[in-house]
Short mmCIF file of C-alpha atoms in Angstrom, two decimals:
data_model
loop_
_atom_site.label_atom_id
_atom_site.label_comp_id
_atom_site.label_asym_id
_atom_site.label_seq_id
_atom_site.Cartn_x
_atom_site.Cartn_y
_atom_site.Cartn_z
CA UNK A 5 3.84 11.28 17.80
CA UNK A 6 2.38 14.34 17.33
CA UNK A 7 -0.60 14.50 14.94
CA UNK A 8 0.92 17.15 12.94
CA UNK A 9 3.62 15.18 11.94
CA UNK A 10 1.36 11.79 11.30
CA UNK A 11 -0.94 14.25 9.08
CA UNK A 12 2.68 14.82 6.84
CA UNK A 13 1.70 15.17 3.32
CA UNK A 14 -1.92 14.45 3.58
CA UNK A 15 -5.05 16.79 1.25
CA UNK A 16 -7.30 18.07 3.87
CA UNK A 17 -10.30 19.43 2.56
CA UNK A 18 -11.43 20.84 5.94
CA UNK A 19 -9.91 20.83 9.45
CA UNK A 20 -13.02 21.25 12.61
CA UNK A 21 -12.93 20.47 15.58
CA UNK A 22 -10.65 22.06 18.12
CA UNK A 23 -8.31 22.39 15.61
CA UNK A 24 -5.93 21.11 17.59
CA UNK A 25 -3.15 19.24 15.44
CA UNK A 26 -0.52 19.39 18.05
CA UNK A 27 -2.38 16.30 20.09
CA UNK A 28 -0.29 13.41 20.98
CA UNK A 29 -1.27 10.27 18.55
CA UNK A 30 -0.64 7.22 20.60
CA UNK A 31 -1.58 4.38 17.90
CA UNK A 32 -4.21 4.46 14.66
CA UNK A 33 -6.99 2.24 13.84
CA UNK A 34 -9.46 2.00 11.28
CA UNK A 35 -12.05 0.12 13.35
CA UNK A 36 -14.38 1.80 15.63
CA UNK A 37 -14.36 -1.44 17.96
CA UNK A 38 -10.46 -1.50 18.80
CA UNK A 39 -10.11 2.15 19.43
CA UNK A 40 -8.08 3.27 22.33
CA UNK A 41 -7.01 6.41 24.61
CA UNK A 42 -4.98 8.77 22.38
CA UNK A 43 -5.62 6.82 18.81
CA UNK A 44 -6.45 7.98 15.48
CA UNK A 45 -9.57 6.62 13.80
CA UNK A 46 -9.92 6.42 10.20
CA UNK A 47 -13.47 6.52 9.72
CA UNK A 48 -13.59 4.18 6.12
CA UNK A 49 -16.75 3.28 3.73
CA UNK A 50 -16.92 -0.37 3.72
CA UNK A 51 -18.84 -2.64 1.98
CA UNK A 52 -21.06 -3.48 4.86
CA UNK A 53 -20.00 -0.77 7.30
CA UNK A 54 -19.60 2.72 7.34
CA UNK A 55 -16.91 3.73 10.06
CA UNK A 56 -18.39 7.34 9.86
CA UNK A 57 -21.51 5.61 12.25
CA UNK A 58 -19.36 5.30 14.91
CA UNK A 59 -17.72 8.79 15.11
CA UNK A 60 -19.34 9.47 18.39
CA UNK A 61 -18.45 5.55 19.98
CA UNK A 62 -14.63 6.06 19.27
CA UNK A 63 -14.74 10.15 20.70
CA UNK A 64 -16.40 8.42 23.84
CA UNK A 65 -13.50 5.63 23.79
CA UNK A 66 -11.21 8.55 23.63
CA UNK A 67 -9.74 8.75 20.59
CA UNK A 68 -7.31 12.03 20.12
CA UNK A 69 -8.47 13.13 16.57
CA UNK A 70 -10.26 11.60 13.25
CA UNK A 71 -9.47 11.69 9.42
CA UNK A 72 -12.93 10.54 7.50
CA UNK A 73 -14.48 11.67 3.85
CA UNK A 74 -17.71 12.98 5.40
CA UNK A 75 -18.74 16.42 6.84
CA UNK A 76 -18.99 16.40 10.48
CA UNK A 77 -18.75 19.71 12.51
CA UNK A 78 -18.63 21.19 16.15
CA UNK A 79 -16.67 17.82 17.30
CA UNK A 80 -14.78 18.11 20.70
CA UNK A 81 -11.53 16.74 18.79
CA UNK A 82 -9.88 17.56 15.36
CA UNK A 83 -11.26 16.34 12.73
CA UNK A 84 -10.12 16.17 9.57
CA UNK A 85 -11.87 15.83 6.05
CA UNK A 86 -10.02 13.98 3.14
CA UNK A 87 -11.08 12.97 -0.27
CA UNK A 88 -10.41 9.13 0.41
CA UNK A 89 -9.84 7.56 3.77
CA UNK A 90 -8.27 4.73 2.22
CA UNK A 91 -6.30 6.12 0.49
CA UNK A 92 -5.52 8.28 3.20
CA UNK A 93 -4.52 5.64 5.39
CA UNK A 94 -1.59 4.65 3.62
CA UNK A 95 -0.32 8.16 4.02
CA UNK A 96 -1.11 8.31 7.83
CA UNK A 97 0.71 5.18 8.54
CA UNK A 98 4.01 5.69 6.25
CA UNK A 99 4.07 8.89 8.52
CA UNK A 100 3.48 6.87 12.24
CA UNK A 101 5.77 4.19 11.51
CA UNK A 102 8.25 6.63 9.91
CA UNK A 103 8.51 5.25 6.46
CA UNK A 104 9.51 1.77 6.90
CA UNK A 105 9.35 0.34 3.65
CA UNK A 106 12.59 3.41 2.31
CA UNK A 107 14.96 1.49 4.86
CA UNK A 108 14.10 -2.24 3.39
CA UNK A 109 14.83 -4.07 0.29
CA UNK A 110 11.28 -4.35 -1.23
CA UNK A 111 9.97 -6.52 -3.81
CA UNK A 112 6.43 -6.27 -4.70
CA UNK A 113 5.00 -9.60 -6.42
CA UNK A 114 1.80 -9.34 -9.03
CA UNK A 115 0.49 -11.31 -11.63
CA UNK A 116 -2.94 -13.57 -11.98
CA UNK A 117 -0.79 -16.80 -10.95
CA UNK A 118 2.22 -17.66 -9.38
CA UNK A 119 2.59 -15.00 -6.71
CA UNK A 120 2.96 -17.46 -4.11
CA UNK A 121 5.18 -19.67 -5.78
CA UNK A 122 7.52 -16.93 -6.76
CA UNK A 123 7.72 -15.57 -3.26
CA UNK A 124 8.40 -18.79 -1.63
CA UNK A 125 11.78 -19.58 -4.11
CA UNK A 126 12.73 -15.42 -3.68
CA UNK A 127 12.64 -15.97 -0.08
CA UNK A 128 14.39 -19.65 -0.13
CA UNK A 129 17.38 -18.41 -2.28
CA UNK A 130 17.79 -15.67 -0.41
CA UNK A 131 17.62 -17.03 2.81
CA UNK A 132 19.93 -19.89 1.56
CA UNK A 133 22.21 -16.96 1.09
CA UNK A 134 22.59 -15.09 4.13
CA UNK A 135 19.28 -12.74 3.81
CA UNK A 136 16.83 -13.33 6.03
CA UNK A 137 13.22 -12.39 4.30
CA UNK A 138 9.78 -11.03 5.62
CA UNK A 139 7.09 -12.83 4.29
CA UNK A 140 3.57 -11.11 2.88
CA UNK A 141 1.27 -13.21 1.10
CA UNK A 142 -1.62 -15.15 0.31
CA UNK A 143 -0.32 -18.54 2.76
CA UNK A 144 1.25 -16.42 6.05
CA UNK A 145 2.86 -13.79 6.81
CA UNK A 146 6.50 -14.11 8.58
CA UNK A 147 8.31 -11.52 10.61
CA UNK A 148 11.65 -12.20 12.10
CA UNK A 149 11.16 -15.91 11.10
CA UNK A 150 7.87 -16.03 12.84
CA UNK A 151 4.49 -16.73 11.33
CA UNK A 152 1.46 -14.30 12.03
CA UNK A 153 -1.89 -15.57 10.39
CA UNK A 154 -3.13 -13.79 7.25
CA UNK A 155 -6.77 -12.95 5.89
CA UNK A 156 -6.09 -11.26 2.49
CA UNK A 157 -3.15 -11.76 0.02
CA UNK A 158 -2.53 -8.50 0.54
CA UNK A 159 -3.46 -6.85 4.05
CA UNK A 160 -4.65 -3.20 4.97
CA UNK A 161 -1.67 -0.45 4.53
CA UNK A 162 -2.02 0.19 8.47
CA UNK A 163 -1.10 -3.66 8.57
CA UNK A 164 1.87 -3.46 5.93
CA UNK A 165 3.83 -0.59 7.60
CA UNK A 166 3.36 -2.05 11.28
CA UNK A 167 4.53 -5.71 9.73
CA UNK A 168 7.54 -3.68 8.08
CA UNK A 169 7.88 -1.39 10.92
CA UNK A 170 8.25 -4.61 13.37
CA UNK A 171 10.35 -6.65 10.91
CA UNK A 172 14.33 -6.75 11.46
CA UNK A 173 15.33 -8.88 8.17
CA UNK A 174 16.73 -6.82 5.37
CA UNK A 175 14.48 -8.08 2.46
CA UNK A 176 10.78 -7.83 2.90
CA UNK A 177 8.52 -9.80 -0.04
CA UNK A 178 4.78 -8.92 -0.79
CA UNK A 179 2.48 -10.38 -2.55
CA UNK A 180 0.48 -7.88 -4.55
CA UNK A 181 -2.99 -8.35 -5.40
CA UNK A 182 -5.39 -6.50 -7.64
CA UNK A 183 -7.84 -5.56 -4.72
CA UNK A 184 -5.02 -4.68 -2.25
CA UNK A 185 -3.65 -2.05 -5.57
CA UNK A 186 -7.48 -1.17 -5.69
CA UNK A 187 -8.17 -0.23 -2.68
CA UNK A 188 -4.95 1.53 -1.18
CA UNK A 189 -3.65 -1.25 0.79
CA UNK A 190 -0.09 -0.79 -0.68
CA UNK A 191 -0.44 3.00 -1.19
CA UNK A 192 2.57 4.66 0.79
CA UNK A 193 5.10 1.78 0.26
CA UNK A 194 8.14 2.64 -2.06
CA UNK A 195 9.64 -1.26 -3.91
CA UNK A 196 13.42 -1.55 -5.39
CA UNK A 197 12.15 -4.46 -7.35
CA UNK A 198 8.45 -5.33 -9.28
CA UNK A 199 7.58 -8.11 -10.61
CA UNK A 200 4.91 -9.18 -13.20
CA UNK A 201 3.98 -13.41 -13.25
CA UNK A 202 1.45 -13.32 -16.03
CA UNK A 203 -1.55 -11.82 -16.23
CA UNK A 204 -5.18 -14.03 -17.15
CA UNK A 205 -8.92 -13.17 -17.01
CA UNK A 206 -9.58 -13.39 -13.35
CA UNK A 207 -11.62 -11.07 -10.51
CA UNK A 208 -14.08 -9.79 -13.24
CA UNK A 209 -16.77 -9.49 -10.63
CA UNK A 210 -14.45 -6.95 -8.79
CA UNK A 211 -13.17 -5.14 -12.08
CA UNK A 212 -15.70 -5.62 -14.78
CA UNK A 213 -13.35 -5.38 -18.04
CA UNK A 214 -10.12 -7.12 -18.29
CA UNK A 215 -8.89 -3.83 -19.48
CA UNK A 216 -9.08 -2.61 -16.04
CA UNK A 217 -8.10 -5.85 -14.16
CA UNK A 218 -5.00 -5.19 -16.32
CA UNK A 219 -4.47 -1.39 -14.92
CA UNK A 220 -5.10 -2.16 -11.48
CA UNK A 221 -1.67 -4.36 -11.76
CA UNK A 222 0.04 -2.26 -14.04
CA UNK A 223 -0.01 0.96 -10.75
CA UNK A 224 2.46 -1.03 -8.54
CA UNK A 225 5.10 0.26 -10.98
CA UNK A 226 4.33 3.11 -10.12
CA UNK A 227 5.52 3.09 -6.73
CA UNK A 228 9.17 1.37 -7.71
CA UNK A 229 11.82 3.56 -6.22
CA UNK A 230 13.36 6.23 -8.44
CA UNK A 231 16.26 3.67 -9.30
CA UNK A 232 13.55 0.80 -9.43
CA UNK A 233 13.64 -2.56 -11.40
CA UNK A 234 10.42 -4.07 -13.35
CA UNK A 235 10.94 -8.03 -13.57
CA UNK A 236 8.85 -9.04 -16.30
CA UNK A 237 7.99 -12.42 -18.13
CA UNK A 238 7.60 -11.38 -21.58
CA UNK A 239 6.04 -14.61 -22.93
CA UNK A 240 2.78 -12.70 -21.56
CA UNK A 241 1.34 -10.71 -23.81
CA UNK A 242 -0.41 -8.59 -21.24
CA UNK A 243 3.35 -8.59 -19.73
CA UNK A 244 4.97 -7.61 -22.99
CA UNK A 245 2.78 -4.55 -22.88
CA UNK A 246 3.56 -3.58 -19.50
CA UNK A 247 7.60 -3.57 -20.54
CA UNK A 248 7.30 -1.62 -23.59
CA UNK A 249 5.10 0.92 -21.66
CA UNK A 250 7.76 1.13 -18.68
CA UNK A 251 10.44 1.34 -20.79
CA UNK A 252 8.96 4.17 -23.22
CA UNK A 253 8.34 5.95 -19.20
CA UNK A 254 12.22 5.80 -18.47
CA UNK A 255 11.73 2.85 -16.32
CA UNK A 256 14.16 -0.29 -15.84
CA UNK A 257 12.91 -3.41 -16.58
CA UNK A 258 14.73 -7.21 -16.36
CA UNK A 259 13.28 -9.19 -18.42
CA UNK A 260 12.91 -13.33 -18.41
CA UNK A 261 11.49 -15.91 -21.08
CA UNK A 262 12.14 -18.71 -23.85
CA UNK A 263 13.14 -15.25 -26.50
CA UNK A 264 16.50 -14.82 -26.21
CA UNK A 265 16.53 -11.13 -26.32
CA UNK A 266 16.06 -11.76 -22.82
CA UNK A 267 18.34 -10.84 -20.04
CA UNK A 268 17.46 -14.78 -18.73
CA UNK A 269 15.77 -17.17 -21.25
CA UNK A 270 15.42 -20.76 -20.96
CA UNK A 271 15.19 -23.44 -23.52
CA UNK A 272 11.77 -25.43 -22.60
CA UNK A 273 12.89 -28.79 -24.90
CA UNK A 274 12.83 -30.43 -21.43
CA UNK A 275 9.52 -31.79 -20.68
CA UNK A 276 8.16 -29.91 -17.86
CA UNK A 277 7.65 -33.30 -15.29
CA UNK A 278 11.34 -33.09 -15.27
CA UNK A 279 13.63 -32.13 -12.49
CA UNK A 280 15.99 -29.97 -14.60
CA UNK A 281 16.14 -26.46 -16.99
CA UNK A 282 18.77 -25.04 -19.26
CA UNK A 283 19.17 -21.25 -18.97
CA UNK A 284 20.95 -18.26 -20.12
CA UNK A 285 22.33 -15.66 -18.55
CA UNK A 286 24.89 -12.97 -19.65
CA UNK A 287 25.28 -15.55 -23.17
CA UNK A 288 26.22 -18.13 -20.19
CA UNK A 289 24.46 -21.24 -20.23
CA UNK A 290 23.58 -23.37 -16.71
CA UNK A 291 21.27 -26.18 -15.71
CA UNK A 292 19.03 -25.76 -13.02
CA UNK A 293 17.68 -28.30 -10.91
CA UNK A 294 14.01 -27.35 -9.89
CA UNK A 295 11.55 -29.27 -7.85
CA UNK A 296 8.38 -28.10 -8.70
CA UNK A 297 7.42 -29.42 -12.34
CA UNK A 298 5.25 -27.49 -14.40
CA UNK A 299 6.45 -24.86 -17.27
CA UNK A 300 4.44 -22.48 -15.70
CA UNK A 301 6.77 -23.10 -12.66
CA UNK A 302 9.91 -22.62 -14.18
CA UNK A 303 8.49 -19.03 -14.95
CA UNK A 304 7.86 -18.48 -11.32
CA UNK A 305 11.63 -20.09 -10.73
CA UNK A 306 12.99 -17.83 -13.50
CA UNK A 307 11.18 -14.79 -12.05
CA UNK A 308 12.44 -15.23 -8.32
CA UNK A 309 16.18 -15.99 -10.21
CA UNK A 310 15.90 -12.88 -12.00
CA UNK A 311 15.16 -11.00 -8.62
CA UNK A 312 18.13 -12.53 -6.54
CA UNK A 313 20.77 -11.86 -9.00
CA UNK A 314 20.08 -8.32 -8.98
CA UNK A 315 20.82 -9.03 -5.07
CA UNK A 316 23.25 -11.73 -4.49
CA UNK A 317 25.33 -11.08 -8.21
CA UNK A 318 25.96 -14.67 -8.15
CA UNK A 319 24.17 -17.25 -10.96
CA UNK A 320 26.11 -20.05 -8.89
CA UNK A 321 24.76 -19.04 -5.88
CA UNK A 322 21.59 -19.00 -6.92
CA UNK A 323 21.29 -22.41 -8.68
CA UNK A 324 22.73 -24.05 -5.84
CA UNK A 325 19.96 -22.70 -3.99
CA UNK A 326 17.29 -24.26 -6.09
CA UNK A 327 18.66 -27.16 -5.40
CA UNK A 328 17.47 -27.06 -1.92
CA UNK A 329 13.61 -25.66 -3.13
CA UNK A 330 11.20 -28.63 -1.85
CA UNK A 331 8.39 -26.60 -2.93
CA UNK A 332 5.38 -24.70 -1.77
CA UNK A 333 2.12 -25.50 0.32
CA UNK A 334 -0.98 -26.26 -1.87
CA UNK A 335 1.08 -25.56 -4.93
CA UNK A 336 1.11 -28.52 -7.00
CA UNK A 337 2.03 -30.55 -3.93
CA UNK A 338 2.09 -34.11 -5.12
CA UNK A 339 0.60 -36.65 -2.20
CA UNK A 340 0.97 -40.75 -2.97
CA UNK A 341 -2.21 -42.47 -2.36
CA UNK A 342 -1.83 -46.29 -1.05
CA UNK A 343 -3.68 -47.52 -3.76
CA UNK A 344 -0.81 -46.17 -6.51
CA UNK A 345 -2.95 -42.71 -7.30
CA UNK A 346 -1.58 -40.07 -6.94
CA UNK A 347 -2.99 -36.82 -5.49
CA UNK A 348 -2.08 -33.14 -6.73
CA UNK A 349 -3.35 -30.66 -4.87
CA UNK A 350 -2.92 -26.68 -6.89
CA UNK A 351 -4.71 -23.08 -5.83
CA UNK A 352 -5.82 -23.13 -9.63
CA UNK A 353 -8.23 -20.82 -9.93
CA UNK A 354 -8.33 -19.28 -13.79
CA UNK A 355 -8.44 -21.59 -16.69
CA UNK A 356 -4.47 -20.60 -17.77
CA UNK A 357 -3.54 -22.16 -13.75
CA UNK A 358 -5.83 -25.16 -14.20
CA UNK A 359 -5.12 -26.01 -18.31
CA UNK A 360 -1.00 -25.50 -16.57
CA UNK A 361 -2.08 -28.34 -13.94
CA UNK A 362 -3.06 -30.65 -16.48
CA UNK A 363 -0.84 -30.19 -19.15
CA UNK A 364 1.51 -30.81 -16.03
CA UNK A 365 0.12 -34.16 -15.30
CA UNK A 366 -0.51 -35.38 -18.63
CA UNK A 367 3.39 -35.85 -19.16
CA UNK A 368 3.31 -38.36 -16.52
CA UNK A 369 1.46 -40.17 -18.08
CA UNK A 370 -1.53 -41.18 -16.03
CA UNK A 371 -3.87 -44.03 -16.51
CA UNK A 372 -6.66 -41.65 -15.94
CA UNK A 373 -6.90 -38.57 -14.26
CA UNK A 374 -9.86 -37.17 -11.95
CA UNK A 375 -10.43 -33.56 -11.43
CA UNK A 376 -12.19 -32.58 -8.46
CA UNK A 377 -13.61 -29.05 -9.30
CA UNK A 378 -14.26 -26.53 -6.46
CA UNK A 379 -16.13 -23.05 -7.53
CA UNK A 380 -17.33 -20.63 -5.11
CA UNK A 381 -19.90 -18.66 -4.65
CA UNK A 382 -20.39 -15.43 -5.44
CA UNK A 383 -17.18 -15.10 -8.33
CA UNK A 384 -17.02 -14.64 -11.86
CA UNK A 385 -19.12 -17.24 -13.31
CA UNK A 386 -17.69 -16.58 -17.30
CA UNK A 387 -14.21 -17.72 -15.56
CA UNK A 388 -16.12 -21.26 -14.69
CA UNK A 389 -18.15 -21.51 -17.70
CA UNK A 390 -13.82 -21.71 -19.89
CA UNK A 391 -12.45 -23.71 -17.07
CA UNK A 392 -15.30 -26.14 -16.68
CA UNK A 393 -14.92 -27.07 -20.75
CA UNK A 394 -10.74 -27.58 -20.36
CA UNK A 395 -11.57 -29.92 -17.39
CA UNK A 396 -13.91 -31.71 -19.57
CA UNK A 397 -11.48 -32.16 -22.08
CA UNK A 398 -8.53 -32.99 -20.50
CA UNK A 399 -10.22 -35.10 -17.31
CA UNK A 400 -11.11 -39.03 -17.71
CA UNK A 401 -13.71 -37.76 -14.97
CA UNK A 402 -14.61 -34.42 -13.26
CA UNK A 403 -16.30 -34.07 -10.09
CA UNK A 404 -17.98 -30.78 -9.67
CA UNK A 405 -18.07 -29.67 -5.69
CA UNK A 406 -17.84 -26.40 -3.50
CA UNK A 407 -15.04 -24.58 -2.16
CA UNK A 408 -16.97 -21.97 -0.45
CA UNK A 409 -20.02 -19.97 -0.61
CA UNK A 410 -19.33 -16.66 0.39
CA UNK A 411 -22.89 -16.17 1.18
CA UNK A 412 -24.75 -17.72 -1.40
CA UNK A 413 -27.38 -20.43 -0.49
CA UNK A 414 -26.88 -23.96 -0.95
CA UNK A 415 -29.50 -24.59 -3.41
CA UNK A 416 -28.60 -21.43 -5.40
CA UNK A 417 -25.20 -22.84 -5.53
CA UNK A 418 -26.24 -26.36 -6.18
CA UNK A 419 -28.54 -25.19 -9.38
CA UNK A 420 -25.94 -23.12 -10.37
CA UNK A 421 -23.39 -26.71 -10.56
CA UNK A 422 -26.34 -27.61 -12.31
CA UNK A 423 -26.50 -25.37 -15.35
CA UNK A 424 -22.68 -25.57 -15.40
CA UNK A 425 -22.61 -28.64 -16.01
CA UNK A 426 -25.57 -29.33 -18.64
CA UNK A 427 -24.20 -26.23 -20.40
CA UNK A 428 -20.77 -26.93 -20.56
CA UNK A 429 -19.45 -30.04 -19.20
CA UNK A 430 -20.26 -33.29 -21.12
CA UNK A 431 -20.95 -37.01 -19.84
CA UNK A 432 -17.49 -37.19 -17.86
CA UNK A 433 -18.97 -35.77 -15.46
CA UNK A 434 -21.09 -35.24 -12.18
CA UNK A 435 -21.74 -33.12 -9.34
CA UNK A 436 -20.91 -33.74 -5.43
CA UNK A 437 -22.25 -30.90 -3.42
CA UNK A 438 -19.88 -31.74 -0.35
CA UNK A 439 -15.89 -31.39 -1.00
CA UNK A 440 -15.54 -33.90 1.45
CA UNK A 441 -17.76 -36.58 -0.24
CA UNK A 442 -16.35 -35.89 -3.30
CA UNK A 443 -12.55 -36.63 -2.41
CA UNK A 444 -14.09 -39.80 -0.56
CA UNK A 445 -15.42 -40.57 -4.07
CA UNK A 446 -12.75 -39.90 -6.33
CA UNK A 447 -10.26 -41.79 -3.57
CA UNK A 448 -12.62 -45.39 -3.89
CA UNK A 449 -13.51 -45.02 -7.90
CA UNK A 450 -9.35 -44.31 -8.62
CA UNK A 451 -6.49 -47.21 -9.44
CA UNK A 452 -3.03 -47.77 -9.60
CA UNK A 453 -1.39 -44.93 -12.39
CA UNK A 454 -4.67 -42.42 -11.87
CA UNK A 455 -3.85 -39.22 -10.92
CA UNK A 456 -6.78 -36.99 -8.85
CA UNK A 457 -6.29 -33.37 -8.84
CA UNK A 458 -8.04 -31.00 -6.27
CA UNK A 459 -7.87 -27.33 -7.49
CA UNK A 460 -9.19 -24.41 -6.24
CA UNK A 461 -8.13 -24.47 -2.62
CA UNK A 462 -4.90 -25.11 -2.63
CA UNK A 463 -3.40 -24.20 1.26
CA UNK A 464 -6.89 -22.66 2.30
CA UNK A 465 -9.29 -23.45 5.44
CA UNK A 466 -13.04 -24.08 4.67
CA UNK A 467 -15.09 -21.13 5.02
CA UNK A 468 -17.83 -24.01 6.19
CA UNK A 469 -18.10 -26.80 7.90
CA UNK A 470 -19.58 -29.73 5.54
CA UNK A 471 -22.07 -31.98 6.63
CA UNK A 472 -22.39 -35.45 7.98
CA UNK A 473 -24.67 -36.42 5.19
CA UNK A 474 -28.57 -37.99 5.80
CA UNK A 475 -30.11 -40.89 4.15
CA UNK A 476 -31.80 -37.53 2.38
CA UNK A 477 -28.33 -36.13 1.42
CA UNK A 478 -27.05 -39.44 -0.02
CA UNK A 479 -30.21 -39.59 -1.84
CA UNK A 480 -29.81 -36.29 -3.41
CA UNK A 481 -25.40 -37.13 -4.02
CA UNK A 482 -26.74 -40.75 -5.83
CA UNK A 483 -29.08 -38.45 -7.82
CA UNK A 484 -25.97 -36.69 -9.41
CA UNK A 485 -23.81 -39.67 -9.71
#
């Protein structure tokens, strides 16, 4: 493709070089280390790196022309000066890949929790009838039924358009994260259908004020196509706000919860451990059978429902295809101990997902219930701080461990367990550094009826490897017990 036409669109500030836009672009890249013959390179700020460094390593590896934010002149090949190369990116590779995502049936996910989960049933009842679905999300990414490995909920834009480009099934599913809105990864990509989970304080290391969390989720609307459709779960207030304000902009919106001024609302008298739901749709009433317990997981159900009928145009259909949900990877996934526990695993990360867990698990009833406690380093400690205090309510025991820590030192992450705990937890509880010793704990000090929950991991690999503990380490564990 010629780099005229993969420039389509784009606000160049200043063209140097040999001004040469005509060049053949034979691929684009945003990293210096896999450029080729004939690519593009999008020279981006990072965090840690600067791709503008390596402008002279990727001209030596031959690249054909570069798009960057800084002011470089007298290069042997075009170069071209934009505002934001992130941004920028998204444009470039809608243009080489020709626009995928206008020829697909998108549906953008977003919401503090239950992306996953709503993705997983939207792609199940679809699939169940006839559709096949691309996968992008937090657990994998699937293409043409096969799974490619994913680092981010929500990958680069370069990434998206090549994954859409390569993708033959009709329907393509995204989850949609704050960051990925952020920082451009979705910018370029057109959706027939949006839809909002809930919305909970989360990520206020990246955003600061909720207020702007909140915005950061509210711009994927944005990008719905012209005869676009908002799915919203107006039992969120943050929600509620986001359909009034797309509404008063023209925008159409299906809406879903217990109101019914609803186009779908559900009567919740059914305690949530149970298999079954009564809804209404169109002043029709049905009773869907549904896997996953949890109220907050008949909202995810209700949201993916909402989605397929605008799709399939058959309720029947779609119940029917519940039927068949088993449920979702490190999502509430219920695993029988031989001792009579029982072991929920749950992503929980925000104190709505975690007090959701345990309101879950209460209604079964448990003899006791243990609550294994990940944090990580390097996140929003405030978030902790309300989710520490539910656990402590709600848990016969909590065991305070870490998930991962994103840089952090042990013993910074250890004293910080610490203060948690004296500061907000109360005498149910106790700290064990290692995730692996802890599970080992809760597994010998449960019984028959307990139920141990493990959140904050859900389907994720360790960042870490954890230790083979020392006389010294078991020393400093005992100290905590």
């Amino acid at each position: 493709m010629k780099l005229i036409d993969v420039i389509r669109g784009l606000a160049i500030n200043n063209d140097v070089g040999n001004n040469d836009n005509n060049v053949d672009v034979k691929g684009i890249t945003d990293n210096s280390l896999h450029v080729k013959e004939g690519d593009l390179f999008v020279a981006i700020k990072g965090h840690k790196v600067n791709g503008h460094d390596y402008i002279d390593q990727v001209i030596e590896a031959g690249a054909a022309a570069i798009v960057g934010e800084e002011e470089h002149t007298e290069l042997p090949i075009p170069y071209l000066q934009v505002n934001n190369s992130r941004k920028a990116l998204g444009t470039l590779a809608k243009n080489y890949y020709m626009d995928p995502s206008a020829f697909k049936v998108m549906i953008g996910i977003t919401g503090t929790n239950g992306k996953t989960t709503t993705s997983y049933i939207l792609k199940h009842i679809l699939e169940e009838n006839g559709l096949s679905c691309t996968l992008i999300g937090t657990i994998n990414n699937i293409v043409n039924g096969e799974v490619v490995s994913t680092t981010n909920t929500t990958p680069s834009s370069l990434v998206i358009n090549e994954l859409i480009f390569r993708s033959n099934d009709p329907v393509v599913i995204m989850e949609v994260s704050s960051h990925g809105i952020d920082q451009y990864r979705v910018e370029g990509i057109s959706f027939d259908y949006c839809l909002f989970t809930n919305f909970t304080r989360d990520h206020l290391d990246y955003h600061l004020t909720i207020e702007n969390y909140f915005q950061a989720k509210r711009k994927l609307f944005d990008q719905l196509k012209p005869n676009g459709l908002a799915v919203i779960n107006t039992d969120d207030e943050w929600a509620k706000k986001l359909n009034q304000d797309l509404i008063s902009k023209g925008k159409r919106t299906f809406t879903v919860g217990q109101s019914k001024n609803n186009d779908i609302s559900f009567n919740n008298a059914i305690s949530s451990n149970k298999k079954s739901i009564n809804i209404t749709e169109k002043e029709e009433s049905y009773t869907v059978d549904f896997a996953m317990p949890g109220l907050h997981n008949f909202y995810n159900m209700l949201s993916a429902c909402a989605t397929s009928l605008q799709i399939i145009n058959s309720t029947e259909a779609i119940i029917d295809s519940i039927k068949t949900f088993s449920g979702v990877k490190g999502r509430f996934e219920i695993i029988r101990n031989d001792n009579g526990s029982t072991f929920v695993v749950d992503y929980a990360h925000t104190s709505d997902g975690l007090l959701n867990i345990l309101n879950t698990v209460n209604e079964f009833n448990p003899k006791g219930i243990i609550h294994i406690f990940g944090m990580r380093g390097n996140r929003d400690v405030a978030k902790y701080k309300d989710m520490l205090k539910i656990s402590a309510s709600m848990s016969t025991l909590y065991i305070l461990t870490m998930d991962d820590l994103n840089l952090v030192s042990y013993q910074s992450m250890l004293r910080e367990l610490e203060v948690l705990n004296e500061q907000f937890g109360n005498q149910k509880g106790i700290i064990i550094p290692d995730r692996t010793l802890a599970i080992k704990y809760a597994i010998e000090n449960s019984a028959k009826d307990d139920w141990i929950i493990i959140t904050g991991k859900g389907h994720e690999k360790y960042q870490q490897s954890y230790f083979v503990p020392t006389q010294s380490d078991m020393e400093t564990i005992e100290h905590f017990i």
